[in-house]
């Protein structure tokens, strides 16, 4: 115990440093893993939200009178259901009518979705005919918003007047934050 | 292994060895404690979210008349006469909740809000559901039920 350093003492110091380095690596890995796990949101609670939003949207009334310039003028009364009007529109689009003919109806549908879907979310309502084409027959999206991050979707199978199988999909996603300086007075 | 004093380097050389080992053990213990606390908080948050979602689904089912209603939307008058807070009594022990109900379509209208908010910021479970109801004018309206659950 003279305090004189020798090779064995130096080896003990080296061993201690190696142990410390390994302990740091293990601690960092533990902390990183625990933060990743806690950061992962449990998305299953979002599904009832999206499913109920789509179901309520399709069952709701239009709420206002809509006049379409089709066949000399088609009037949709305020109490008509969104789901029924949407199916009639999709039936006409399948028959070759352009989507632009249903501008007033689509504006009301977008307005209804704007009222239902909370502000931080953006939405897209898509209608597919799975048996014919992967491209949507109709796509209505919230204007001026782009989705970022995870999206949540719910779908409802429906049949039109001819019995064709259609699929309505409501897709929700967090909207991108506006860029600094983009808000005008 | 013959014991000898060749490996004993003296106090001033053993001290750094002791410091490194103590620091290594402390970092392991601290990381373990933080990880277990984080996992516990995440688990508690999941439980609160599950309680909120379950409560919201139960409330909507009660409001809409359950499976015997045949899918018919309830009337706004019947909803106004429902004591939502009384229905929310069957919540997890040690937790309390806040409920709000609003009409979103065709026009926004605040319908119901229970009193009570968390005393301190903390973990809260949240659930949000939509359903249809028939208004006085005969229009089918979209109602939104929001539930907040937190520990007392």
mmCIF file of C-alpha atoms in Angstrom:
data_model
loop_
_atom_site.group_PDB
_atom_site.id
_atom_site.type_symbol
_atom_site.label_atom_id
_atom_site.label_comp_id
_atom_site.label_asym_id
_atom_site.label_seq_id
_atom_site.Cartn_x
_atom_site.Cartn_y
_atom_site.Cartn_z
ATOM 1 C CA UNK A 1 0.000 0.000 0.000
ATOM 2 C CA UNK A 2 2.714 2.358 -0.823
ATOM 3 C CA UNK A 3 0.578 4.314 -3.261
ATOM 4 C CA UNK A 4 2.989 3.422 -5.974
ATOM 5 C CA UNK A 5 1.044 2.913 -9.206
ATOM 6 C CA UNK A 6 1.681 -0.261 -11.060
ATOM 7 C CA UNK A 7 0.282 -2.194 -14.004
ATOM 8 C CA UNK A 8 -2.350 -4.052 -11.956
ATOM 9 C CA UNK A 9 -3.801 -0.821 -10.607
ATOM 10 C CA UNK A 10 -3.932 0.587 -14.085
ATOM 11 C CA UNK A 11 -5.798 -2.515 -15.245
ATOM 12 C CA UNK A 12 -8.433 -2.049 -12.535
ATOM 13 C CA UNK A 13 -8.975 1.523 -13.678
ATOM 14 C CA UNK A 14 -9.362 0.386 -17.270
ATOM 15 C CA UNK A 15 -11.898 -2.254 -16.238
ATOM 16 C CA UNK A 16 -13.883 0.349 -14.327
ATOM 17 C CA UNK A 17 -13.922 2.666 -17.336
ATOM 18 C CA UNK A 18 -15.113 -0.135 -19.595
ATOM 19 C CA UNK A 19 -17.876 -0.973 -17.114
ATOM 20 C CA UNK A 20 -18.906 2.683 -17.010
ATOM 21 C CA UNK A 21 -19.040 2.923 -20.792
ATOM 22 C CA UNK A 22 -21.157 -0.229 -21.067
ATOM 23 C CA UNK A 23 -23.482 1.041 -18.317
ATOM 24 C CA UNK A 24 -23.927 4.320 -20.216
ATOM 25 C CA UNK A 25 -24.782 2.495 -23.431
ATOM 26 C CA UNK A 26 -27.323 0.277 -21.677
ATOM 27 C CA UNK A 27 -28.879 3.247 -19.862
ATOM 28 C CA UNK A 28 -29.191 5.236 -23.094
ATOM 29 C CA UNK A 29 -30.825 2.301 -24.862
ATOM 30 C CA UNK A 30 -33.273 1.826 -21.992
ATOM 31 C CA UNK A 31 -34.243 5.491 -21.984
ATOM 32 C CA UNK A 32 -34.557 5.627 -25.767
ATOM 33 C CA UNK A 33 -36.786 2.542 -25.874
ATOM 34 C CA UNK A 34 -39.034 3.786 -23.079
ATOM 35 C CA UNK A 35 -39.489 7.165 -24.809
ATOM 36 C CA UNK A 36 -40.311 5.484 -28.121
ATOM 37 C CA UNK A 37 -42.894 3.278 -26.445
ATOM 38 C CA UNK A 38 -44.528 6.150 -24.588
ATOM 39 C CA UNK A 39 -44.545 8.298 -27.736
ATOM 40 C CA UNK A 40 -46.493 5.733 -29.698
ATOM 41 C CA UNK A 41 -50.130 6.719 -29.367
ATOM 42 C CA UNK A 42 -52.647 3.963 -29.014
ATOM 43 C CA UNK A 43 -54.609 4.558 -32.194
ATOM 44 C CA UNK A 44 -57.419 2.126 -31.541
ATOM 45 C CA UNK A 45 -59.368 4.841 -29.677
ATOM 46 C CA UNK A 46 -59.541 6.870 -32.901
ATOM 47 C CA UNK A 47 -61.563 4.248 -34.755
ATOM 48 C CA UNK A 48 -64.906 4.718 -32.951
ATOM 49 C CA UNK A 49 -64.475 8.460 -33.570
ATOM 50 C CA UNK A 50 -64.105 8.065 -37.337
ATOM 51 C CA UNK A 51 -66.742 5.332 -37.626
ATOM 52 C CA UNK A 52 -69.317 7.361 -35.719
ATOM 53 C CA UNK A 53 -68.479 10.485 -37.769
ATOM 54 C CA UNK A 54 -69.143 8.678 -41.056
ATOM 55 C CA UNK A 55 -72.306 7.011 -39.810
ATOM 56 C CA UNK A 56 -73.700 10.285 -38.410
ATOM 57 C CA UNK A 57 -72.766 12.164 -41.596
ATOM 58 C CA UNK A 58 -74.601 9.702 -43.852
ATOM 59 C CA UNK A 59 -77.687 9.696 -41.620
ATOM 60 C CA UNK A 60 -77.937 13.473 -41.312
ATOM 61 C CA UNK A 61 -80.318 15.710 -43.257
ATOM 62 C CA UNK A 62 -78.972 18.144 -45.827
ATOM 63 C CA UNK A 63 -80.249 21.040 -43.739
ATOM 64 C CA UNK A 64 -80.848 23.344 -46.690
ATOM 65 C CA UNK A 65 -82.506 23.245 -50.075
ATOM 66 C CA UNK A 66 -80.216 22.324 -52.962
ATOM 67 C CA UNK A 67 -81.100 22.951 -56.594
ATOM 68 C CA UNK A 68 -79.249 21.033 -59.286
ATOM 69 C CA UNK A 69 -79.389 21.941 -62.949
ATOM 70 C CA UNK A 70 -80.195 18.417 -64.067
ATOM 71 C CA UNK A 71 -83.110 17.316 -66.227
ATOM 72 C CA UNK A 72 -84.610 20.778 -66.090
ATOM 73 C CA UNK A 73 -83.927 21.262 -62.416
ATOM 74 C CA UNK A 74 -83.713 18.845 -59.486
ATOM 75 C CA UNK A 75 -84.607 20.129 -56.031
ATOM 76 C CA UNK A 76 -83.277 18.421 -52.949
ATOM 77 C CA UNK A 77 -85.262 19.360 -49.848
ATOM 78 C CA UNK A 78 -83.579 20.103 -46.507
ATOM 79 C CA UNK A 79 -84.879 16.929 -44.872
ATOM 80 C CA UNK A 80 -83.379 14.589 -47.452
ATOM 81 C CA UNK A 81 -80.653 12.378 -46.062
ATOM 82 C CA UNK A 82 -77.018 12.871 -47.023
ATOM 83 C CA UNK A 83 -76.548 9.158 -47.692
ATOM 84 C CA UNK A 84 -79.444 9.010 -50.138
ATOM 85 C CA UNK A 85 -78.352 12.127 -52.016
ATOM 86 C CA UNK A 86 -74.798 10.850 -52.196
ATOM 87 C CA UNK A 87 -75.918 7.521 -53.642
ATOM 88 C CA UNK A 88 -78.032 9.293 -56.266
ATOM 89 C CA UNK A 89 -75.020 11.422 -57.226
ATOM 90 C CA UNK A 90 -72.762 8.380 -57.493
ATOM 91 C CA UNK A 91 -75.341 6.581 -59.610
ATOM 92 C CA UNK A 92 -75.400 9.521 -62.023
ATOM 93 C CA UNK A 93 -71.616 9.737 -62.117
ATOM 94 C CA UNK A 94 -71.460 6.029 -62.950
ATOM 95 C CA UNK A 95 -73.884 6.743 -65.807
ATOM 96 C CA UNK A 96 -71.456 9.297 -67.213
ATOM 97 C CA UNK A 97 -72.572 12.627 -65.778
ATOM 98 C CA UNK A 98 -69.672 14.910 -64.797
ATOM 99 C CA UNK A 99 -69.069 15.654 -61.130
ATOM 100 C CA UNK A 100 -69.346 19.376 -61.860
ATOM 101 C CA UNK A 101 -73.107 18.975 -62.347
ATOM 102 C CA UNK A 102 -73.387 18.300 -58.613
ATOM 103 C CA UNK A 103 -71.430 21.341 -57.455
ATOM 104 C CA UNK A 104 -74.177 22.770 -55.188
ATOM 105 C CA UNK A 105 -74.764 19.375 -53.546
ATOM 106 C CA UNK A 106 -71.044 18.797 -53.022
ATOM 107 C CA UNK A 107 -70.740 22.251 -51.495
ATOM 108 C CA UNK A 108 -73.423 21.345 -48.941
ATOM 109 C CA UNK A 109 -71.730 18.019 -48.225
ATOM 110 C CA UNK A 110 -68.409 19.772 -47.668
ATOM 111 C CA UNK A 111 -70.099 22.314 -45.431
ATOM 112 C CA UNK A 112 -71.637 19.498 -43.390
ATOM 113 C CA UNK A 113 -68.286 17.768 -43.026
ATOM 114 C CA UNK A 114 -66.681 21.075 -42.048
ATOM 115 C CA UNK A 115 -69.169 21.314 -39.206
ATOM 116 C CA UNK A 116 -68.639 17.742 -38.047
ATOM 117 C CA UNK A 117 -64.892 17.251 -38.345
ATOM 118 C CA UNK A 118 -62.948 19.154 -35.686
ATOM 119 C CA UNK A 119 -60.624 21.942 -36.739
ATOM 120 C CA UNK A 120 -57.249 20.233 -36.220
ATOM 121 C CA UNK A 121 -58.305 17.479 -38.617
ATOM 122 C CA UNK A 122 -58.579 17.450 -42.366
ATOM 123 C CA UNK A 123 -60.836 15.021 -44.160
ATOM 124 C CA UNK A 124 -61.449 13.281 -47.451
ATOM 125 C CA UNK A 125 -64.649 11.570 -48.486
ATOM 126 C CA UNK A 126 -64.043 9.023 -51.222
ATOM 127 C CA UNK A 127 -66.406 6.770 -53.091
ATOM 128 C CA UNK A 128 -65.170 3.670 -54.847
ATOM 129 C CA UNK A 129 -66.665 1.034 -57.070
ATOM 130 C CA UNK A 130 -64.373 -1.825 -56.073
ATOM 131 C CA UNK A 131 -65.463 -4.078 -58.920
ATOM 132 C CA UNK A 132 -64.518 -1.684 -61.696
ATOM 133 C CA UNK A 133 -61.667 0.697 -60.940
ATOM 134 C CA UNK A 134 -59.250 1.486 -58.131
ATOM 135 C CA UNK A 135 -59.715 5.200 -58.847
ATOM 136 C CA UNK A 136 -62.407 6.880 -56.731
ATOM 137 C CA UNK A 137 -65.680 7.851 -58.392
ATOM 138 C CA UNK A 138 -65.864 10.889 -56.144
ATOM 139 C CA UNK A 139 -63.387 12.639 -53.909
ATOM 140 C CA UNK A 140 -64.394 15.510 -51.628
ATOM 141 C CA UNK A 141 -61.621 16.991 -49.508
ATOM 142 C CA UNK A 142 -61.294 19.867 -47.129
ATOM 143 C CA UNK A 143 -59.915 22.831 -49.027
ATOM 144 C CA UNK A 144 -56.640 24.424 -48.160
ATOM 145 C CA UNK A 145 -55.435 21.677 -45.830
ATOM 146 C CA UNK A 146 -52.961 18.900 -46.263
ATOM 147 C CA UNK A 147 -52.820 15.920 -43.984
ATOM 148 C CA UNK A 148 -49.676 15.138 -42.049
ATOM 149 C CA UNK A 149 -48.906 12.124 -39.976
ATOM 150 C CA UNK A 150 -51.159 9.144 -39.428
ATOM 151 C CA UNK A 151 -54.590 8.990 -41.007
ATOM 152 C CA UNK A 152 -57.689 7.221 -39.768
ATOM 153 C CA UNK A 153 -60.317 5.847 -42.103
ATOM 154 C CA UNK A 154 -63.691 4.212 -41.860
ATOM 155 C CA UNK A 155 -65.673 2.684 -44.692
ATOM 156 C CA UNK A 156 -69.263 1.751 -45.339
ATOM 157 C CA UNK A 157 -70.403 -0.544 -48.158
ATOM 158 C CA UNK A 158 -73.499 0.688 -49.996
ATOM 159 C CA UNK A 159 -75.551 -0.298 -53.016
ATOM 160 C CA UNK A 160 -76.964 2.105 -55.575
ATOM 161 C CA UNK A 161 -80.254 1.848 -57.460
ATOM 162 C CA UNK A 162 -78.847 -0.731 -59.882
ATOM 163 C CA UNK A 163 -77.456 -2.869 -57.091
ATOM 164 C CA UNK A 164 -73.862 -1.928 -57.847
ATOM 165 C CA UNK A 165 -71.623 -2.317 -54.832
ATOM 166 C CA UNK A 166 -69.992 0.918 -53.766
ATOM 167 C CA UNK A 167 -67.674 1.756 -50.913
ATOM 168 C CA UNK A 168 -67.725 5.072 -49.084
ATOM 169 C CA UNK A 169 -64.573 5.961 -47.174
ATOM 170 C CA UNK A 170 -64.086 8.819 -44.742
ATOM 171 C CA UNK A 171 -60.443 9.531 -44.092
ATOM 172 C CA UNK A 172 -59.313 11.861 -41.309
ATOM 173 C CA UNK A 173 -55.858 13.107 -40.574
ATOM 174 C CA UNK A 174 -54.183 15.881 -38.591
ATOM 175 C CA UNK A 175 -53.947 19.022 -40.686
ATOM 176 C CA UNK A 176 -50.594 20.659 -41.336
ATOM 177 C CA UNK A 177 -50.013 23.794 -39.315
ATOM 178 C CA UNK A 178 -50.125 27.022 -41.350
ATOM 179 C CA UNK A 179 -46.728 28.465 -42.272
ATOM 180 C CA UNK A 180 -45.586 31.515 -40.278
ATOM 181 C CA UNK A 181 -46.757 34.714 -41.909
ATOM 182 C CA UNK A 182 -49.389 32.922 -43.943
ATOM 183 C CA UNK A 183 -52.342 34.401 -42.041
ATOM 184 C CA UNK A 184 -53.613 37.610 -43.561
ATOM 185 C CA UNK A 185 -55.634 40.254 -41.820
ATOM 186 C CA UNK B 1 -5.301 -17.426 -6.807
ATOM 187 C CA UNK B 2 -2.706 -16.493 -4.338
ATOM 188 C CA UNK B 3 -3.588 -13.382 -2.474
ATOM 189 C CA UNK B 4 -0.984 -10.723 -2.722
ATOM 190 C CA UNK B 5 -0.699 -7.038 -2.660
ATOM 191 C CA UNK B 6 0.415 -6.560 -6.244
ATOM 192 C CA UNK B 7 -3.108 -5.629 -7.380
ATOM 193 C CA UNK B 8 -3.559 -3.120 -4.616
ATOM 194 C CA UNK B 9 -2.569 0.132 -6.149
ATOM 195 C CA UNK B 10 -3.312 2.378 -3.264
ATOM 196 C CA UNK B 11 -6.141 4.641 -2.213
ATOM 197 C CA UNK B 12 -5.599 7.375 -4.758
ATOM 198 C CA UNK B 13 -5.694 4.906 -7.627
ATOM 199 C CA UNK B 14 -8.642 2.923 -6.254
ATOM 200 C CA UNK B 15 -10.738 6.066 -5.815
ATOM 201 C CA UNK B 16 -11.229 6.699 -9.546
ATOM 202 C CA UNK B 17 -12.096 3.027 -9.972
ATOM 203 C CA UNK B 18 -14.741 3.339 -7.277
ATOM 204 C CA UNK B 19 -16.124 6.541 -8.849
ATOM 205 C CA UNK B 20 -16.468 4.929 -12.282
ATOM 206 C CA UNK B 21 -18.219 1.905 -10.878
ATOM 207 C CA UNK B 22 -20.577 3.968 -8.741
ATOM 208 C CA UNK B 23 -21.381 6.219 -11.695
ATOM 209 C CA UNK B 24 -22.107 3.222 -13.898
ATOM 210 C CA UNK B 25 -24.405 1.638 -11.339
ATOM 211 C CA UNK B 26 -26.161 4.946 -10.707
ATOM 212 C CA UNK B 27 -26.811 5.450 -14.438
ATOM 213 C CA UNK B 28 -28.299 1.962 -14.698
ATOM 214 C CA UNK B 29 -30.523 2.443 -11.664
ATOM 215 C CA UNK B 30 -31.670 5.884 -12.818
ATOM 216 C CA UNK B 31 -32.467 4.652 -16.339
ATOM 217 C CA UNK B 32 -34.434 1.752 -14.921
ATOM 218 C CA UNK B 33 -36.419 3.999 -12.612
ATOM 219 C CA UNK B 34 -37.235 6.481 -15.382
ATOM 220 C CA UNK B 35 -38.225 3.704 -17.786
ATOM 221 C CA UNK B 36 -40.525 2.038 -15.325
ATOM 222 C CA UNK B 37 -42.163 5.369 -14.440
ATOM 223 C CA UNK B 38 -42.678 6.163 -18.138
ATOM 224 C CA UNK B 39 -44.191 2.737 -18.762
ATOM 225 C CA UNK B 40 -46.509 3.171 -15.776
ATOM 226 C CA UNK B 41 -47.702 6.563 -17.014
ATOM 227 C CA UNK B 42 -48.342 5.168 -20.495
ATOM 228 C CA UNK B 43 -50.303 2.264 -19.053
ATOM 229 C CA UNK B 44 -52.399 4.607 -16.908
ATOM 230 C CA UNK B 45 -53.111 6.841 -19.911
ATOM 231 C CA UNK B 46 -54.306 3.815 -21.876
ATOM 232 C CA UNK B 47 -56.613 2.812 -19.036
ATOM 233 C CA UNK B 48 -58.101 6.308 -18.874
ATOM 234 C CA UNK B 49 -58.635 6.385 -22.653
ATOM 235 C CA UNK B 50 -60.299 2.995 -22.504
ATOM 236 C CA UNK B 51 -62.569 4.147 -19.676
ATOM 237 C CA UNK B 52 -63.515 7.304 -21.601
ATOM 238 C CA UNK B 53 -64.253 5.375 -24.803
ATOM 239 C CA UNK B 54 -66.287 2.770 -22.958
ATOM 240 C CA UNK B 55 -68.282 5.439 -21.144
ATOM 241 C CA UNK B 56 -68.958 7.378 -24.353
ATOM 242 C CA UNK B 57 -70.196 4.257 -26.150
ATOM 243 C CA UNK B 58 -72.418 3.356 -23.219
ATOM 244 C CA UNK B 59 -73.889 6.880 -23.092
ATOM 245 C CA UNK B 60 -74.595 6.938 -26.833
ATOM 246 C CA UNK B 61 -76.215 3.522 -26.589
ATOM 247 C CA UNK B 62 -78.430 4.695 -23.714
ATOM 248 C CA UNK B 63 -79.348 7.923 -25.496
ATOM 249 C CA UNK B 64 -80.190 6.126 -28.739
ATOM 250 C CA UNK B 65 -82.323 3.584 -26.938
ATOM 251 C CA UNK B 66 -79.979 0.625 -27.128
ATOM 252 C CA UNK B 67 -80.250 -2.279 -29.571
ATOM 253 C CA UNK B 68 -84.063 -2.361 -29.167
ATOM 254 C CA UNK B 69 -84.445 1.009 -30.896
ATOM 255 C CA UNK B 70 -84.110 -0.558 -34.348
ATOM 256 C CA UNK B 71 -81.560 2.019 -35.457
ATOM 257 C CA UNK B 72 -84.008 4.920 -35.156
ATOM 258 C CA UNK B 73 -82.493 8.241 -34.200
ATOM 259 C CA UNK B 74 -83.673 9.614 -30.860
ATOM 260 C CA UNK B 75 -85.497 12.918 -30.645
ATOM 261 C CA UNK B 76 -83.863 15.996 -29.250
ATOM 262 C CA UNK B 77 -86.643 16.289 -26.677
ATOM 263 C CA UNK B 78 -85.943 12.822 -25.293
ATOM 264 C CA UNK B 79 -82.235 13.578 -25.056
ATOM 265 C CA UNK B 80 -82.930 16.815 -23.190
ATOM 266 C CA UNK B 81 -84.807 14.815 -20.567
ATOM 267 C CA UNK B 82 -81.947 12.359 -20.034
ATOM 268 C CA UNK B 83 -79.686 12.790 -17.025
ATOM 269 C CA UNK B 84 -76.374 12.028 -18.638
ATOM 270 C CA UNK B 85 -74.370 12.516 -15.461
ATOM 271 C CA UNK B 86 -76.475 9.900 -13.669
ATOM 272 C CA UNK B 87 -75.714 7.444 -16.472
ATOM 273 C CA UNK B 88 -72.028 8.117 -16.000
ATOM 274 C CA UNK B 89 -71.995 6.932 -12.394
ATOM 275 C CA UNK B 90 -70.797 3.461 -13.384
ATOM 276 C CA UNK B 91 -67.307 4.653 -13.998
ATOM 277 C CA UNK B 92 -64.053 3.159 -12.780
ATOM 278 C CA UNK B 93 -63.505 3.658 -9.036
ATOM 279 C CA UNK B 94 -61.165 6.510 -8.245
ATOM 280 C CA UNK B 95 -62.077 8.384 -11.418
ATOM 281 C CA UNK B 96 -64.543 11.079 -12.315
ATOM 282 C CA UNK B 97 -65.735 12.437 -15.618
ATOM 283 C CA UNK B 98 -67.027 15.449 -17.478
ATOM 284 C CA UNK B 99 -69.560 15.177 -20.314
ATOM 285 C CA UNK B 100 -70.561 17.644 -22.979
ATOM 286 C CA UNK B 101 -73.116 17.399 -25.762
ATOM 287 C CA UNK B 102 -73.409 19.772 -28.699
ATOM 288 C CA UNK B 103 -75.278 19.888 -31.985
ATOM 289 C CA UNK B 104 -72.934 20.359 -34.941
ATOM 290 C CA UNK B 105 -75.288 20.187 -37.935
ATOM 291 C CA UNK B 106 -77.204 21.968 -39.358
ATOM 292 C CA UNK B 107 -76.246 24.669 -36.874
ATOM 293 C CA UNK B 108 -73.961 24.640 -33.881
ATOM 294 C CA UNK B 109 -75.843 24.595 -30.568
ATOM 295 C CA UNK B 110 -74.551 23.801 -27.099
ATOM 296 C CA UNK B 111 -76.917 21.291 -25.497
ATOM 297 C CA UNK B 112 -75.410 19.956 -22.287
ATOM 298 C CA UNK B 113 -72.298 20.293 -20.176
ATOM 299 C CA UNK B 114 -71.607 18.691 -16.806
ATOM 300 C CA UNK B 115 -69.709 20.565 -14.163
ATOM 301 C CA UNK B 116 -66.342 19.457 -12.932
ATOM 302 C CA UNK B 117 -62.873 19.835 -14.308
ATOM 303 C CA UNK B 118 -59.560 18.430 -13.088
ATOM 304 C CA UNK B 119 -58.122 20.371 -10.181
ATOM 305 C CA UNK B 120 -54.597 19.940 -11.460
ATOM 306 C CA UNK B 121 -53.247 19.258 -14.910
ATOM 307 C CA UNK B 122 -52.615 15.574 -15.323
ATOM 308 C CA UNK B 123 -53.494 12.533 -17.336
ATOM 309 C CA UNK B 124 -56.986 12.559 -18.794
ATOM 310 C CA UNK B 125 -58.752 10.067 -20.982
ATOM 311 C CA UNK B 126 -60.752 11.537 -23.830
ATOM 312 C CA UNK B 127 -63.417 10.161 -26.130
ATOM 313 C CA UNK B 128 -65.495 11.808 -28.831
ATOM 314 C CA UNK B 129 -68.474 10.223 -30.599
ATOM 315 C CA UNK B 130 -71.092 11.421 -33.074
ATOM 316 C CA UNK B 131 -74.684 10.303 -33.502
ATOM 317 C CA UNK B 132 -77.890 11.469 -35.170
ATOM 318 C CA UNK B 133 -80.952 12.925 -33.495
ATOM 319 C CA UNK B 134 -84.240 14.271 -34.824
ATOM 320 C CA UNK B 135 -84.822 17.933 -34.137
ATOM 321 C CA UNK B 136 -88.068 19.771 -33.599
ATOM 322 C CA UNK B 137 -88.276 20.682 -37.305
ATOM 323 C CA UNK B 138 -87.952 17.038 -38.311
ATOM 324 C CA UNK B 139 -84.425 17.428 -39.619
ATOM 325 C CA UNK B 140 -81.848 14.827 -38.652
ATOM 326 C CA UNK B 141 -79.110 16.618 -36.753
ATOM 327 C CA UNK B 142 -75.575 15.520 -35.941
ATOM 328 C CA UNK B 143 -74.742 15.571 -32.243
ATOM 329 C CA UNK B 144 -71.307 15.252 -30.701
ATOM 330 C CA UNK B 145 -70.707 13.709 -27.293
ATOM 331 C CA UNK B 146 -67.381 14.405 -25.602
ATOM 332 C CA UNK B 147 -66.214 12.623 -22.481
ATOM 333 C CA UNK B 148 -63.256 13.465 -20.288
ATOM 334 C CA UNK B 149 -62.135 11.023 -17.581
ATOM 335 C CA UNK B 150 -59.480 11.717 -14.996
ATOM 336 C CA UNK B 151 -58.310 10.390 -11.640
ATOM 337 C CA UNK B 152 -59.637 12.025 -8.530
#
